[in-house]
Amino acid sequence: MTAGAAISRRALLAAGAAVGIGGTLMPARTGLARVPAAFEPTQRLTLSAGETELRLLGPDRPATRIYAYDGDQFRLVRVPRGTRLEARFENGLSEASTVHFHGIRMPNEYDGVPTLTQPVVQPGGSFTYRIPFDDPGTFFFHPHCDETGQAGRGLVGVLLVEDPRDPAFDTEHVLCLKDWRLDDRGGFLPMSEPDGAAKAGTFGATRTVNGRVHLDLTAPAGGDVRLRILNVDSTRVMDIGVEGAEAWLIAIDGHALPPVPMDTLPDGIWRMGPAQRIDVQVRMPMEGGPVTIGDYRASDVFTFATIAAAGRVRRPRRGGPLALPPPKLPLPDLKAAEFHSFTLQQATDAAVKDTGLPPEDPLAKALIDSLCVGGATYWSIAQQSWPTGEARHLPPPLARMEAGKSYRIEIKNETRYPHPVHLHGHAFAVLGSSKGRLPKHFADTVLTQPGEAVEIAFVAAPGDWVFHCHILEHMETGMMGWFRVV
Ligand code: C2O
Ligand code: CU
């Protein structure tokens, strides 16, 4: 964004600061937020959301009508670092949607959050996103409207930003983990049940990787394999482990870290909540059985992929892993950083703000649609809940911040369930956890365990950014807030 654009944007923020039902249904800012910015696309692309059929229950069982971009399950977009992408989203669904490019540092107006950064895209409508991809890594994109319904039906795309400086792996595999809520005829069960939404979430029973029960992969013996593993499930926390080979954790949420041998992690696994990604390097053994990759969280291990040797590399590498180049991200100044602490809790009635219009009032319905929220409130951040049900107002920001300034945020989980907490538009440094289990790394989502406090730090970027749990039902039942950065 140019300096001029930043100034006019600040003026817009001031002009549209008051958001509420009183004046207009659509907050004033949403209509004004078009900031002319110098943006020369280097690549153009259309993403059409629609329905397609997939045999999720197995080859001989009834098919399921899923949601997908361009008719492709987990549509893969691969771009080189530095790409300026102009992506035209076309909504071919019968419900409103938007696109959020998760984990990408970008101009706020393309962040895809209804009400806060753009109006929803109605069925048949379109919206053009202009996004610079400066950070290499494994990312994804998804709607930010009725997410339990739309992402639950499969509307998720994979975004790989490639760095020409990356070492040459012998093989790469992308693994998207997602459960589906299916009945035995391939239809969808309700995506959310109150008992799930108010607790750990409503789980899918059909577990898949890339839409299949299991993947049989191959790589040359002695070769170096890069696995890009994405938890694109709405609900499930997974414990990812590798058996039968040396393996290193080389990136988290796309961002490289000094490689960590997987067997030095507690229990030999990396715990990954919804929306989190890891890159793992596997060094195939010269001899011996297949390598297996699984989720070890439940006693009933879900072994979702096997890598068998096919051929062998000419010159096997020795010694350490192939480290990725370190990320180039704004480094927070921890000494000067301003400190905030936010507590994740079960919602109390006091957290539910309501101006008292009856729910059947058409205005109430229009507002709920424009906010893309659910009907009940179970969760809060700092005793404040994102509006649901008949609540009429966007809550005030959790914090007002200054662009370019450093912030340290403590996230305290005082609930009985894990919450993967995501901040839009930033890559934050994870400084540590009260349970001492996290290596220092950059991320866009951090898992907080019951009773745990996790600390993150970042340099604030201008815009209105949401901060929410990525268990989609939690987010839609209140566990979302926002930061205003000017
Ligand atoms: Cu994947 Cu609001 O996030
Ligand atoms: Cu949560």
Coordinates of C-alpha atoms and ligand atoms in Angstrom, one line a residue:
M1 CA 0.0 0.0 0.0
T2 CA 1.3 3.5 -0.8
A3 CA 1.7 6.1 1.8
G4 CA -1.2 8.1 0.3
A5 CA -3.4 5.1 0.4
A6 CA -2.5 4.5 4.1
I7 CA -3.5 8.1 4.9
S8 CA -6.8 7.9 3.1
R9 CA -7.5 4.6 4.7
R10 CA -6.9 6.1 8.1
A11 CA -9.4 8.8 7.3
L12 CA -11.9 6.1 6.2
L13 CA -11.4 4.3 9.5
A14 CA -12.2 7.4 11.4
A15 CA -15.2 8.1 9.3
G16 CA -16.6 4.6 9.6
A17 CA -15.6 3.9 13.2
A18 CA -19.1 3.6 14.5
V19 CA -20.6 0.3 13.4
G20 CA -24.0 -0.7 14.5
I21 CA -27.6 -1.2 13.6
G22 CA -28.6 2.3 14.4
G23 CA -27.7 4.0 11.1
T24 CA -27.4 1.4 8.4
L25 CA -27.5 -2.4 8.2
M26 CA -24.2 -2.5 6.4
P27 CA -21.5 -0.7 8.3
A28 CA -20.6 2.5 6.5
R29 CA -17.0 1.5 6.2
T30 CA -17.7 -1.6 4.1
G31 CA -19.1 0.5 1.3
L32 CA -16.2 3.0 1.5
A33 CA -13.3 0.7 1.9
R34 CA -12.2 0.8 -1.7
V35 CA -8.7 2.2 -1.5
P36 CA -7.0 2.8 -4.8
A37 CA -3.6 1.2 -4.4
A38 CA -0.9 0.8 -6.9
F39 CA -1.1 -2.9 -7.6
E40 CA 0.3 -4.5 -10.8
P41 CA -0.9 -8.1 -11.0
T42 CA 1.7 -10.6 -12.2
Q43 CA -0.8 -13.4 -12.3
R44 CA -4.6 -13.6 -12.6
L45 CA -6.9 -16.3 -11.6
T46 CA -10.6 -17.0 -11.2
L47 CA -11.9 -19.0 -8.3
S48 CA -15.4 -20.3 -8.7
A49 CA -17.1 -21.8 -5.8
G50 CA -19.7 -24.5 -6.6
E51 CA -20.7 -28.1 -6.1
T52 CA -19.1 -31.3 -7.3
E53 CA -19.4 -35.0 -6.6
L54 CA -16.9 -37.0 -4.7
R55 CA -16.9 -40.7 -3.5
L56 CA -15.9 -40.0 0.1
L57 CA -17.4 -43.2 1.5
G58 CA -15.4 -45.4 -0.9
P59 CA -15.4 -46.4 -4.6
D60 CA -18.5 -48.5 -4.5
R61 CA -20.6 -46.3 -2.2
P62 CA -22.8 -43.4 -2.9
A63 CA -21.1 -40.1 -3.8
T64 CA -21.3 -36.9 -1.9
R65 CA -22.1 -33.5 -3.3
I66 CA -19.3 -31.3 -1.8
Y67 CA -18.4 -27.7 -2.2
A68 CA -15.2 -26.9 -4.0
Y69 CA -13.4 -24.1 -5.9
D70 CA -13.3 -24.8 -9.6
G71 CA -14.7 -28.2 -9.1
D72 CA -11.5 -29.4 -7.5
Q73 CA -11.4 -30.9 -4.1
F74 CA -8.8 -28.8 -2.2
R75 CA -8.0 -26.7 -5.3
L76 CA -4.2 -26.3 -5.4
V77 CA -2.8 -22.8 -6.2
R78 CA 1.0 -22.7 -6.6
V79 CA 2.7 -19.4 -7.0
P80 CA 6.3 -18.2 -6.8
R81 CA 7.2 -15.9 -3.9
G82 CA 6.7 -12.3 -5.0
T83 CA 3.6 -13.0 -7.0
R84 CA 1.0 -10.2 -7.1
L85 CA -2.2 -12.2 -7.6
E86 CA -5.5 -10.9 -8.8
A87 CA -8.0 -13.5 -7.9
R88 CA -11.6 -13.0 -9.0
F89 CA -13.9 -15.0 -6.8
E90 CA -17.2 -16.0 -8.4
N91 CA -19.9 -17.3 -6.1
G92 CA -21.7 -20.2 -7.7
L93 CA -23.1 -21.4 -4.4
S94 CA -26.7 -20.8 -3.3
E95 CA -25.5 -18.9 -0.2
A96 CA -23.3 -15.9 0.5
S97 CA -19.5 -16.4 0.8
T98 CA -16.1 -14.6 0.8
V99 CA -12.5 -15.8 0.5
H100 CA -9.9 -15.5 3.2
F101 CA -6.3 -16.3 2.3
H102 CA -5.3 -17.7 5.7
G103 CA -1.9 -16.7 7.1
I104 CA -1.1 -14.2 4.3
R105 CA 0.2 -10.7 5.3
M106 CA -1.8 -8.5 3.0
P107 CA -3.8 -5.2 2.6
N108 CA -6.7 -5.4 5.0
E109 CA -9.3 -4.7 2.4
Y110 CA -8.7 -8.2 0.8
D111 CA -8.9 -10.1 4.1
G112 CA -12.3 -11.5 3.3
V113 CA -14.1 -10.9 6.6
P114 CA -17.7 -9.9 6.1
T115 CA -18.8 -6.6 7.7
L116 CA -15.3 -5.8 8.9
T117 CA -13.4 -5.7 5.5
Q118 CA -16.0 -6.4 2.8
P119 CA -19.6 -7.1 2.2
V120 CA -20.5 -10.7 1.6
V121 CA -20.5 -12.0 -2.0
Q122 CA -24.1 -13.0 -2.7
P123 CA -24.9 -16.1 -4.9
G124 CA -24.0 -15.1 -8.5
G125 CA -21.9 -12.3 -7.3
S126 CA -18.1 -11.8 -7.5
F127 CA -15.3 -10.0 -5.7
T128 CA -11.7 -9.4 -6.8
Y129 CA -8.9 -9.9 -4.3
R130 CA -5.5 -8.3 -5.0
I131 CA -2.9 -10.0 -2.9
P132 CA 0.9 -9.9 -2.7
F133 CA 2.5 -13.1 -1.7
D134 CA 5.8 -12.2 -0.1
D135 CA 6.2 -15.0 2.4
P136 CA 7.0 -18.5 1.1
G137 CA 5.2 -21.5 2.6
T138 CA 2.3 -23.8 3.0
F139 CA -1.0 -21.8 3.3
F140 CA -4.6 -22.3 2.5
F141 CA -7.8 -20.3 1.7
H142 CA -11.4 -20.7 2.7
P143 CA -14.7 -18.8 3.0
H144 CA -15.2 -16.6 6.0
C145 CA -19.0 -16.9 6.0
D146 CA -21.0 -19.9 7.4
E147 CA -17.6 -21.6 7.7
T148 CA -18.9 -24.7 9.5
G149 CA -21.3 -25.2 6.6
Q150 CA -19.1 -24.3 3.7
A151 CA -15.6 -25.5 4.9
G152 CA -17.5 -28.4 6.4
R153 CA -18.7 -29.3 2.9
G154 CA -15.1 -29.1 1.6
L155 CA -14.7 -25.5 0.4
V156 CA -11.0 -25.2 1.1
G157 CA -8.1 -24.5 -1.3
V158 CA -4.4 -25.1 -0.8
L159 CA -2.0 -22.2 -1.5
L160 CA 1.7 -23.0 -1.9
V161 CA 4.0 -20.0 -2.1
E162 CA 7.3 -21.3 -3.5
D163 CA 10.7 -20.0 -2.7
P164 CA 13.3 -20.4 -5.5
R165 CA 15.9 -20.6 -2.7
D166 CA 14.4 -23.8 -1.3
P167 CA 16.7 -26.9 -1.3
A168 CA 15.8 -29.5 -3.9
F169 CA 13.8 -32.3 -2.3
D170 CA 13.6 -35.6 -4.2
T171 CA 9.8 -35.7 -3.8
E172 CA 7.0 -33.5 -2.4
H173 CA 3.5 -34.6 -1.2
V174 CA 0.7 -32.4 -0.1
L175 CA -1.6 -34.0 2.6
C176 CA -4.9 -32.4 3.5
L177 CA -6.5 -33.9 6.5
K178 CA -10.2 -33.5 6.9
D179 CA -13.1 -35.4 8.5
W180 CA -16.6 -35.4 6.9
R181 CA -19.9 -35.5 8.6
L182 CA -21.7 -38.0 6.4
D183 CA -24.6 -40.4 6.7
D184 CA -24.3 -43.8 5.2
R185 CA -25.8 -42.6 1.9
G186 CA -23.2 -39.9 1.4
G187 CA -25.4 -37.1 2.6
F188 CA -24.3 -34.5 5.1
L189 CA -25.2 -34.7 8.7
P190 CA -25.8 -31.4 10.5
M191 CA -22.4 -29.7 10.8
S192 CA -22.9 -28.5 14.3
E193 CA -24.7 -29.9 17.3
P194 CA -25.2 -27.7 20.4
D195 CA -23.4 -30.3 22.6
G196 CA -20.4 -30.1 20.2
A197 CA -20.4 -26.3 19.7
A198 CA -20.4 -25.7 23.5
K199 CA -17.7 -28.3 24.1
A200 CA -14.9 -29.8 21.9
G201 CA -16.7 -29.4 18.6
T202 CA -18.9 -31.6 16.4
F203 CA -16.6 -34.3 14.9
G204 CA -16.9 -36.0 11.6
A205 CA -16.7 -39.8 11.6
T206 CA -15.4 -40.2 8.0
R207 CA -11.7 -39.4 8.3
T208 CA -9.8 -38.7 5.1
V209 CA -6.5 -37.5 3.7
N210 CA -7.0 -35.8 0.3
G211 CA -10.5 -37.2 0.3
R212 CA -9.3 -40.8 0.7
V213 CA -9.1 -43.2 3.6
H214 CA -5.4 -43.7 3.1
L215 CA -2.6 -42.6 0.7
D216 CA 0.0 -44.9 -0.8
L217 CA 2.9 -42.7 -1.7
T218 CA 6.3 -43.5 -3.1
A219 CA 9.7 -41.9 -2.9
P220 CA 13.2 -43.1 -3.8
A221 CA 15.1 -45.0 -1.1
G222 CA 17.6 -42.6 0.5
G223 CA 15.7 -39.6 -0.9
D224 CA 14.5 -36.5 0.9
V225 CA 10.7 -36.1 0.9
R226 CA 9.0 -32.8 1.7
L227 CA 5.5 -33.4 3.2
R228 CA 3.2 -30.4 3.5
I229 CA 0.6 -31.5 6.0
L230 CA -2.5 -29.3 6.5
N231 CA -5.2 -29.8 9.1
V232 CA -8.1 -28.4 7.2
D233 CA -10.7 -30.0 9.5
S234 CA -13.2 -27.8 11.3
T235 CA -12.8 -29.4 14.6
R236 CA -10.2 -32.1 15.2
V237 CA -6.8 -31.6 17.0
M238 CA -4.3 -34.2 15.7
D239 CA -1.0 -35.5 16.9
I240 CA 1.2 -36.0 13.8
G241 CA 4.0 -38.5 14.0
V242 CA 6.2 -40.4 11.5
E243 CA 7.5 -43.9 11.9
G244 CA 10.2 -45.9 10.0
A245 CA 12.4 -43.0 9.0
E246 CA 14.4 -40.0 10.2
A247 CA 12.1 -37.0 10.1
W248 CA 12.4 -33.3 10.9
L249 CA 9.8 -30.6 11.5
I250 CA 11.1 -27.9 9.1
A251 CA 8.2 -25.3 8.9
I252 CA 5.2 -24.4 10.9
D253 CA 2.3 -22.5 9.3
G254 CA 4.5 -22.1 6.3
H255 CA 7.4 -20.4 8.1
A256 CA 10.7 -22.2 8.3
L257 CA 12.3 -22.9 11.6
P258 CA 15.7 -24.5 12.5
P259 CA 14.8 -28.2 11.8
V260 CA 13.6 -30.1 14.9
P261 CA 14.1 -33.9 14.8
M262 CA 10.6 -35.3 15.2
D263 CA 11.8 -37.9 17.8
T264 CA 13.0 -35.1 20.1
L265 CA 9.4 -33.6 20.3
P266 CA 7.4 -34.6 23.4
D267 CA 5.9 -38.0 22.6
G268 CA 7.5 -37.8 19.2
I269 CA 4.5 -35.9 17.8
W270 CA 3.5 -32.4 16.7
R271 CA 0.1 -31.4 18.0
M272 CA -1.9 -29.6 15.3
G273 CA -5.2 -27.9 15.6
P274 CA -7.6 -26.9 12.8
A275 CA -6.0 -24.5 10.3
Q276 CA -2.4 -25.3 11.4
R277 CA 0.1 -26.7 8.9
I278 CA 3.5 -28.3 9.1
D279 CA 6.2 -29.1 6.6
V280 CA 8.1 -32.3 7.5
Q281 CA 11.2 -33.6 5.9
V282 CA 11.4 -37.4 5.8
R283 CA 14.7 -39.1 4.8
M284 CA 13.7 -42.4 3.2
P285 CA 15.8 -45.3 4.6
M286 CA 18.0 -47.2 2.1
E287 CA 16.5 -50.5 3.1
G288 CA 13.5 -51.7 4.9
G289 CA 9.8 -51.3 5.4
P290 CA 7.6 -48.4 4.4
V291 CA 7.4 -45.2 6.3
T292 CA 4.1 -44.4 8.0
I293 CA 2.5 -41.1 8.9
G294 CA -0.3 -41.0 11.4
D295 CA -2.5 -39.1 13.9
Y296 CA -1.6 -40.6 17.3
R297 CA -4.1 -38.6 19.3
A298 CA -6.6 -41.4 19.9
S299 CA -5.6 -44.9 21.0
D300 CA -6.9 -46.0 17.7
V301 CA -4.1 -44.5 15.5
F302 CA -5.2 -43.1 12.2
T303 CA -2.4 -44.1 9.8
F304 CA -3.2 -41.9 6.9
A305 CA -0.2 -42.3 4.6
T306 CA 2.5 -44.8 3.8
I307 CA 5.6 -44.0 1.8
A308 CA 7.1 -47.0 0.0
A309 CA 10.5 -46.9 -1.6
A310 CA 10.5 -46.8 -5.4
G311 CA 14.0 -46.8 -6.9
R312 CA 16.8 -45.2 -5.0
V313 CA 18.7 -42.0 -5.1
R314 CA 22.1 -42.1 -6.8
R315 CA 24.0 -40.4 -3.9
P316 CA 22.2 -40.6 -0.6
R317 CA 22.7 -37.5 1.6
R318 CA 24.3 -37.8 5.0
G319 CA 24.1 -35.7 8.1
G320 CA 21.5 -33.2 8.9
P321 CA 18.3 -32.2 7.1
L322 CA 18.0 -29.7 4.2
A323 CA 17.2 -26.5 6.0
L324 CA 14.8 -24.1 4.4
P325 CA 15.9 -20.5 4.2
P326 CA 14.9 -18.6 7.3
P327 CA 11.8 -16.5 7.0
K328 CA 12.0 -12.7 6.4
L329 CA 9.4 -11.4 8.7
P330 CA 9.1 -8.2 10.8
L331 CA 10.7 -8.9 14.1
P332 CA 8.8 -7.6 17.2
D333 CA 10.9 -5.5 19.6
L334 CA 10.1 -7.4 22.8
K335 CA 11.6 -4.7 25.1
A336 CA 9.4 -2.0 23.7
A337 CA 6.4 -4.2 23.1
E338 CA 3.0 -3.3 24.6
F339 CA 1.5 -6.1 26.6
H340 CA -2.1 -7.4 26.5
S341 CA -3.6 -10.5 28.0
F342 CA -6.8 -12.1 26.7
T343 CA -8.6 -14.9 28.4
L344 CA -10.6 -17.5 26.5
Q345 CA -13.7 -18.5 28.4
Q346 CA -17.1 -20.0 28.3
A347 CA -19.6 -17.1 27.6
T348 CA -21.7 -15.7 30.4
D349 CA -25.0 -14.0 29.7
A350 CA -23.3 -10.7 30.3
A351 CA -21.2 -11.2 27.3
V352 CA -24.1 -11.4 24.9
K353 CA -25.0 -7.9 23.8
D354 CA -28.5 -7.5 22.4
T355 CA -30.5 -4.4 21.5
G356 CA -33.7 -6.4 21.8
L357 CA -35.1 -6.7 18.2
P358 CA -37.1 -10.0 18.0
P359 CA -35.2 -12.7 16.0
E360 CA -37.9 -12.9 13.4
D361 CA -37.5 -9.2 12.6
P362 CA -36.2 -9.0 9.0
L363 CA -33.6 -6.5 10.1
A364 CA -32.3 -9.0 12.6
K365 CA -32.0 -11.7 10.0
A366 CA -30.2 -9.3 7.6
L367 CA -27.7 -8.4 10.2
I368 CA -27.1 -12.0 11.1
D369 CA -26.5 -12.8 7.4
S370 CA -24.2 -9.9 7.0
L371 CA -22.1 -11.0 9.9
C372 CA -22.2 -14.7 8.9
V373 CA -22.7 -15.9 12.4
G374 CA -24.6 -18.7 14.1
G375 CA -27.5 -18.5 16.5
A376 CA -26.0 -19.2 19.9
T377 CA -23.3 -17.8 22.1
Y378 CA -21.1 -20.2 24.0
W379 CA -17.7 -18.6 24.1
S380 CA -15.9 -15.4 24.7
I381 CA -12.5 -13.7 24.5
A382 CA -11.8 -11.2 27.3
Q383 CA -15.4 -11.6 28.4
Q384 CA -16.6 -10.3 25.0
S385 CA -18.4 -12.5 22.4
W386 CA -18.6 -11.9 18.7
P387 CA -22.3 -11.3 18.1
T388 CA -24.6 -14.2 17.4
G389 CA -28.3 -14.7 17.5
E390 CA -30.1 -11.5 17.9
A391 CA -27.1 -9.5 19.0
R392 CA -27.1 -6.3 17.0
H393 CA -23.6 -4.7 17.4
L394 CA -20.2 -5.5 16.3
P395 CA -18.4 -5.5 19.6
P396 CA -15.7 -2.8 20.2
P397 CA -12.2 -4.0 19.3
L398 CA -10.3 -6.1 21.8
A399 CA -7.4 -3.7 21.4
R400 CA -6.5 -0.5 19.5
M401 CA -3.0 -0.7 18.2
E402 CA -0.6 1.4 16.3
A403 CA 0.8 0.3 13.0
G404 CA 4.5 -0.6 13.1
K405 CA 4.5 -1.0 16.9
S406 CA 5.3 -4.2 18.6
Y407 CA 2.8 -6.1 20.8
R408 CA 3.1 -9.0 23.2
I409 CA -0.1 -10.9 23.7
E410 CA -0.8 -13.5 26.3
I411 CA -3.6 -15.9 25.5
K412 CA -4.9 -17.7 28.5
N413 CA -7.1 -20.7 28.0
E414 CA -9.4 -21.0 31.0
T415 CA -11.7 -23.6 29.4
R416 CA -11.7 -27.3 29.4
Y417 CA -11.0 -27.6 25.7
P418 CA -8.1 -26.9 23.4
H419 CA -8.4 -23.8 21.1
P420 CA -6.3 -23.0 18.1
V421 CA -6.2 -19.2 18.0
H422 CA -5.6 -17.4 14.8
L423 CA -4.8 -13.8 14.1
H424 CA -5.5 -12.5 10.6
G425 CA -2.9 -10.6 8.4
H426 CA 0.2 -11.3 10.6
A427 CA 2.9 -13.9 11.2
F428 CA 3.5 -13.8 14.9
A429 CA 6.4 -15.1 16.9
V430 CA 5.3 -17.8 19.4
L431 CA 7.4 -16.9 22.4
G432 CA 6.5 -19.8 24.7
S433 CA 3.9 -21.6 26.7
S434 CA 3.3 -21.9 30.4
K435 CA 3.5 -25.7 29.8
G436 CA 6.9 -25.3 28.2
R437 CA 6.0 -27.4 25.2
L438 CA 6.5 -25.1 22.3
P439 CA 9.7 -24.3 20.4
K440 CA 10.1 -20.7 19.3
H441 CA 8.6 -20.3 15.9
F442 CA 6.5 -18.1 13.6
A443 CA 2.9 -19.0 13.1
D444 CA -0.5 -17.6 12.2
T445 CA -2.4 -20.0 14.5
V446 CA -1.3 -21.3 17.9
L447 CA -2.9 -24.1 19.9
T448 CA -3.7 -23.3 23.5
Q449 CA -4.4 -26.3 25.8
P450 CA -6.8 -26.2 28.7
G451 CA -5.2 -24.3 31.6
E452 CA -2.4 -23.1 29.4
A453 CA -1.1 -19.5 28.7
V454 CA 0.7 -19.0 25.4
E455 CA 2.5 -15.8 24.6
I456 CA 2.9 -14.4 21.1
A457 CA 4.4 -11.2 19.7
F458 CA 4.1 -9.3 16.4
V459 CA 4.6 -6.0 14.7
A460 CA 1.1 -4.6 14.1
A461 CA 0.0 -4.1 10.4
P462 CA -2.7 -1.5 9.6
G463 CA -6.3 -2.7 9.4
D464 CA -9.1 -4.3 11.2
W465 CA -8.0 -7.9 11.9
V466 CA -10.0 -10.7 13.5
F467 CA -8.5 -12.9 16.2
H468 CA -10.5 -16.1 16.7
C469 CA -10.5 -19.7 17.5
H470 CA -10.2 -21.9 14.4
I471 CA -12.5 -24.6 15.7
L472 CA -15.2 -23.2 13.4
E473 CA -18.1 -23.8 15.7
H474 CA -16.3 -22.0 18.5
M475 CA -15.7 -19.0 16.3
E476 CA -19.3 -19.0 15.2
T477 CA -20.6 -19.1 18.7
G478 CA -18.6 -16.2 20.0
M479 CA -14.9 -16.9 20.2
M480 CA -13.9 -14.1 17.9
G481 CA -12.8 -10.6 18.5
W482 CA -10.8 -8.0 16.5
F483 CA -7.9 -5.6 16.7
R484 CA -8.0 -2.1 15.1
V485 CA -4.6 -1.1 13.9
V486 CA -4.2 2.5 12.7
Ligands
C2O1 CU1 -8.5 -19.4 8.5 CU2 -10.4 -16.3 10.1 O1 -9.4 -17.8 9.4
CU2 CU -12.0 -23.0 20.3

